[in-house]
XYZ file of N, CA, C and O in Angstrom:
360
model
N 92.968 93.578 68.586
C 94.064 92.783 69.065
C 94.247 91.591 68.135
O 93.286 90.955 67.728
N 95.487 91.291 67.827
C 95.771 90.166 66.939
C 95.856 88.860 67.718
O 96.098 88.857 68.922
N 95.673 87.779 67.006
C 95.768 86.448 67.606
C 97.211 86.195 68.038
O 98.140 86.468 67.288
N 97.396 85.680 69.250
C 98.731 85.356 69.739
C 99.212 84.059 69.110
O 98.446 83.138 68.886
N 100.504 83.986 68.842
C 101.104 82.764 68.313
C 101.165 81.729 69.427
O 101.540 82.044 70.561
N 100.812 80.511 69.115
C 100.898 79.419 70.094
C 102.270 78.773 69.946
O 102.456 77.823 69.193
N 103.229 79.292 70.719
C 104.616 78.852 70.604
C 104.783 77.358 70.853
O 105.594 76.705 70.208
N 104.011 76.837 71.800
C 104.122 75.416 72.116
C 103.820 74.555 70.897
O 104.453 73.529 70.693
N 102.845 74.962 70.109
C 102.457 74.195 68.920
C 103.384 74.480 67.743
O 103.666 73.590 66.947
N 103.842 75.729 67.619
C 104.690 76.109 66.496
C 106.053 75.426 66.536
O 106.572 75.014 65.518
N 106.627 75.358 67.733
C 107.957 74.767 67.876
C 108.085 74.141 69.261
O 108.699 74.721 70.163
N 107.517 72.958 69.460
C 107.524 72.329 70.779
C 108.926 72.139 71.354
O 109.152 72.355 72.534
N 109.880 71.753 70.514
C 111.240 71.519 71.001
C 111.873 72.820 71.504
O 112.474 72.853 72.584
N 111.728 73.879 70.736
C 112.275 75.174 71.147
C 111.566 75.689 72.397
O 112.211 76.223 73.314
N 110.266 75.507 72.456
C 109.519 75.946 73.634
C 109.986 75.198 74.878
O 110.165 75.798 75.940
N 110.224 73.905 74.765
C 110.713 73.123 75.902
C 112.091 73.598 76.349
O 112.375 73.651 77.555
N 112.944 73.974 75.413
C 114.268 74.518 75.756
C 114.115 75.852 76.480
O 114.859 76.150 77.416
N 113.152 76.666 76.036
C 112.901 77.950 76.695
C 112.445 77.730 78.133
O 112.906 78.409 79.050
N 111.558 76.786 78.357
C 111.086 76.463 79.707
C 112.251 75.965 80.559
O 112.407 76.367 81.718
N 113.091 75.136 79.985
C 114.270 74.630 80.692
C 115.203 75.774 81.080
O 115.702 75.838 82.204
N 115.432 76.690 80.156
C 116.273 77.858 80.415
C 115.661 78.735 81.508
O 116.354 79.175 82.424
N 114.361 78.983 81.428
C 113.665 79.801 82.431
C 113.765 79.181 83.814
O 113.953 79.881 84.814
N 113.652 77.863 83.879
C 113.763 77.155 85.159
C 115.177 77.286 85.713
O 115.360 77.530 86.912
N 116.172 77.158 84.858
C 117.564 77.303 85.290
C 117.812 78.716 85.824
O 118.499 78.891 86.836
N 117.243 79.721 85.172
C 117.397 81.101 85.636
C 116.815 81.296 87.033
O 117.398 81.991 87.857
N 115.665 80.681 87.268
C 115.024 80.809 88.587
C 115.892 80.242 89.700
O 115.790 80.667 90.841
N 116.731 79.282 89.373
C 117.585 78.651 90.371
C 119.018 79.193 90.340
O 119.915 78.620 90.938
N 119.224 80.308 89.657
C 120.555 80.902 89.547
C 120.788 81.900 90.677
O 119.912 82.143 91.502
N 121.960 82.489 90.680
C 122.318 83.479 91.703
C 121.718 84.855 91.418
O 121.825 85.759 92.248
N 121.085 85.010 90.270
C 120.488 86.307 89.914
C 119.214 86.510 90.727
O 118.353 85.643 90.769
N 119.118 87.666 91.361
C 117.973 87.953 92.229
C 116.659 87.980 91.451
O 116.613 88.364 90.291
N 115.602 87.601 92.154
C 114.262 87.578 91.572
C 113.862 88.959 91.049
O 113.232 89.075 89.995
N 114.255 90.008 91.757
C 113.891 91.367 91.344
C 114.520 91.723 89.999
O 113.897 92.403 89.174
N 115.736 91.246 89.756
C 116.395 91.487 88.467
C 115.650 90.736 87.362
O 115.407 91.279 86.282
N 115.264 89.506 87.640
C 114.475 88.729 86.661
C 113.206 89.489 86.301
O 112.854 89.591 85.124
N 112.534 90.006 87.324
C 111.282 90.724 87.086
C 111.513 91.944 86.199
O 110.763 92.173 85.240
N 112.550 92.727 86.502
C 112.836 93.923 85.705
C 113.128 93.564 84.256
O 112.610 94.197 83.323
N 113.940 92.534 84.048
C 114.304 92.126 82.694
C 113.086 91.594 81.944
O 112.887 91.916 80.763
N 112.263 90.800 82.606
C 111.056 90.275 81.952
C 110.118 91.395 81.534
O 109.552 91.368 80.434
N 109.957 92.381 82.398
C 109.080 93.508 82.069
C 109.654 94.309 80.909
O 108.948 94.645 79.952
N 110.950 94.596 80.967
C 111.576 95.393 79.910
C 111.527 94.661 78.571
O 111.236 95.257 77.527
N 111.778 93.361 78.580
C 111.709 92.581 77.337
C 110.293 92.598 76.769
O 110.111 92.719 75.550
N 109.306 92.512 77.629
C 107.917 92.553 77.174
C 107.572 93.911 76.581
O 106.830 93.996 75.597
N 108.126 94.984 77.173
C 107.918 96.319 76.609
C 108.538 96.417 75.222
O 107.912 96.894 74.276
N 109.771 95.959 75.106
C 110.482 96.017 73.827
C 109.762 95.183 72.773
O 109.627 95.605 71.616
N 109.277 94.008 73.158
C 108.586 93.117 72.228
C 107.156 93.556 71.926
O 106.525 93.037 71.004
N 106.637 94.495 72.716
C 105.275 94.963 72.492
C 104.227 93.922 72.804
O 103.162 93.905 72.188
N 104.513 93.061 73.769
C 103.583 91.992 74.116
C 102.771 92.386 75.352
O 103.254 92.313 76.482
N 101.543 92.809 75.136
C 100.684 93.264 76.226
C 100.395 92.140 77.211
O 100.376 92.359 78.428
N 100.175 90.937 76.707
C 99.884 89.795 77.576
C 101.051 89.543 78.527
O 100.876 89.422 79.742
N 102.260 89.465 77.982
C 103.453 89.197 78.805
C 103.744 90.356 79.753
O 104.105 90.134 80.913
N 103.591 91.581 79.277
C 103.824 92.739 80.129
C 102.896 92.712 81.332
O 103.340 92.878 82.480
N 101.634 92.471 81.098
C 100.661 92.383 82.181
C 101.042 91.283 83.167
O 101.050 91.490 84.381
N 101.394 90.123 82.648
C 101.746 88.985 83.490
C 102.990 89.294 84.344
O 102.991 89.060 85.554
N 104.024 89.860 83.732
C 105.266 90.114 84.459
C 105.135 91.256 85.464
O 105.756 91.214 86.532
N 104.321 92.253 85.155
C 104.073 93.320 86.134
C 103.340 92.752 87.348
O 103.668 93.084 88.494
N 102.372 91.896 87.110
C 101.656 91.260 88.222
C 102.604 90.410 89.065
O 102.547 90.437 90.299
N 103.484 89.649 88.408
C 104.458 88.835 89.141
C 105.375 89.717 89.988
O 105.629 89.416 91.161
N 105.879 90.798 89.402
C 106.773 91.695 90.132
C 106.064 92.316 91.330
O 106.660 92.479 92.400
N 104.802 92.647 91.167
C 104.019 93.207 92.266
C 103.888 92.183 93.392
O 104.080 92.520 94.568
N 103.610 90.950 93.041
C 103.516 89.878 94.038
C 104.847 89.713 94.761
O 104.882 89.481 95.971
N 105.957 89.891 94.031
C 107.288 89.754 94.623
C 107.705 90.988 95.424
O 108.817 91.028 95.948
N 106.828 91.991 95.491
C 107.090 93.155 96.338
C 107.637 94.387 95.638
O 108.045 95.345 96.302
N 107.668 94.381 94.315
C 108.174 95.550 93.601
C 107.245 96.743 93.810
O 106.032 96.608 93.821
N 107.851 97.921 93.986
C 107.087 99.145 94.221
C 106.472 99.665 92.914
O 107.119 99.636 91.864
N 105.234 100.163 92.986
C 104.562 100.667 91.775
C 105.347 101.746 91.038
O 105.405 101.722 89.802
N 105.962 102.670 91.755
C 106.686 103.749 91.080
C 107.834 103.195 90.240
O 108.059 103.631 89.107
N 108.550 102.214 90.770
C 109.645 101.617 90.002
C 109.108 100.896 88.769
O 109.731 100.932 87.698
N 107.951 100.268 88.886
C 107.344 99.609 87.724
C 107.038 100.626 86.628
O 107.269 100.361 85.440
N 106.553 101.790 87.016
C 106.253 102.848 86.040
C 107.530 103.397 85.414
O 107.517 103.847 84.268
N 108.616 103.345 86.152
C 109.879 103.923 85.672
C 110.696 102.976 84.802
O 111.700 103.396 84.236
N 110.290 101.729 84.675
C 111.065 100.798 83.850
C 111.151 101.298 82.412
O 112.215 101.222 81.785
N 110.085 101.852 81.904
C 110.084 102.356 80.525
C 111.042 103.528 80.338
O 111.525 103.767 79.225
N 111.346 104.231 81.412
C 112.250 105.392 81.340
C 113.484 105.177 82.210
O 114.049 106.122 82.763
N 113.930 103.944 82.321
C 114.986 103.583 83.260
C 116.271 104.390 83.053
O 116.977 104.669 84.014
N 116.559 104.797 81.843
C 117.800 105.557 81.601
C 117.791 106.904 82.309
O 118.838 107.377 82.756
N 116.627 107.513 82.425
C 116.515 108.815 83.074
C 116.154 108.713 84.553
O 116.273 109.675 85.302
N 115.708 107.567 84.978
C 115.246 107.376 86.350
C 116.411 107.205 87.318
O 117.441 106.626 86.981
N 116.216 107.695 88.526
C 117.226 107.526 89.581
C 116.838 106.400 90.541
O 117.467 106.234 91.582
N 115.825 105.631 90.198
C 115.295 104.602 91.097
C 115.995 103.250 90.992
O 115.687 102.338 91.756
N 116.946 103.112 90.060
C 117.579 101.815 89.850
C 119.065 101.869 90.196
O 119.752 102.813 89.828
N 119.519 100.838 90.883
C 120.943 100.744 91.264
C 121.743 100.286 90.044
O 121.170 99.782 89.064
N 123.066 100.446 90.065
C 123.883 100.077 88.904
C 123.661 98.642 88.406
O 123.630 98.415 87.182
N 123.511 97.683 89.291
C 123.291 96.292 88.858
C 121.970 96.167 88.080
O 121.910 95.483 87.059
N 120.929 96.859 88.525
C 119.640 96.828 87.835
C 119.747 97.546 86.492
O 119.212 97.090 85.484
N 120.470 98.648 86.467
C 120.649 99.411 85.228
C 121.389 98.562 84.192
O 121.052 98.585 83.003
N 122.374 97.807 84.648
C 123.121 96.927 83.743
C 122.199 95.860 83.156
O 122.260 95.560 81.964
N 121.332 95.304 83.990
C 120.394 94.283 83.513
C 119.399 94.887 82.517
O 119.071 94.243 81.512
N 118.921 96.080 82.793
C 117.968 96.719 81.897
C 118.611 97.103 80.566
O 117.945 97.098 79.532
N 119.885 97.413 80.596
C 120.603 97.760 79.348
C 120.735 96.538 78.469
O 120.721 96.626 77.265
């Protein structure tokens, strides 16, 4: 496993903007379940095992079903996601 980049140290200003953006998203009209799906999918695309693990755990705490978590990687072929979720995953 390679050393993770310490984003806070590399670019503190950008990291603070990211935290601000993330906080704004949490208080938006977008459902928590959509946030969870997008966070997991982004972590898969980015290949970040740490983030993927963290976001799957968060989604589980928020009540996401295990089968749907397994299907995020194959969301295009899965019938488990409603159109709004599919749009977010796209």
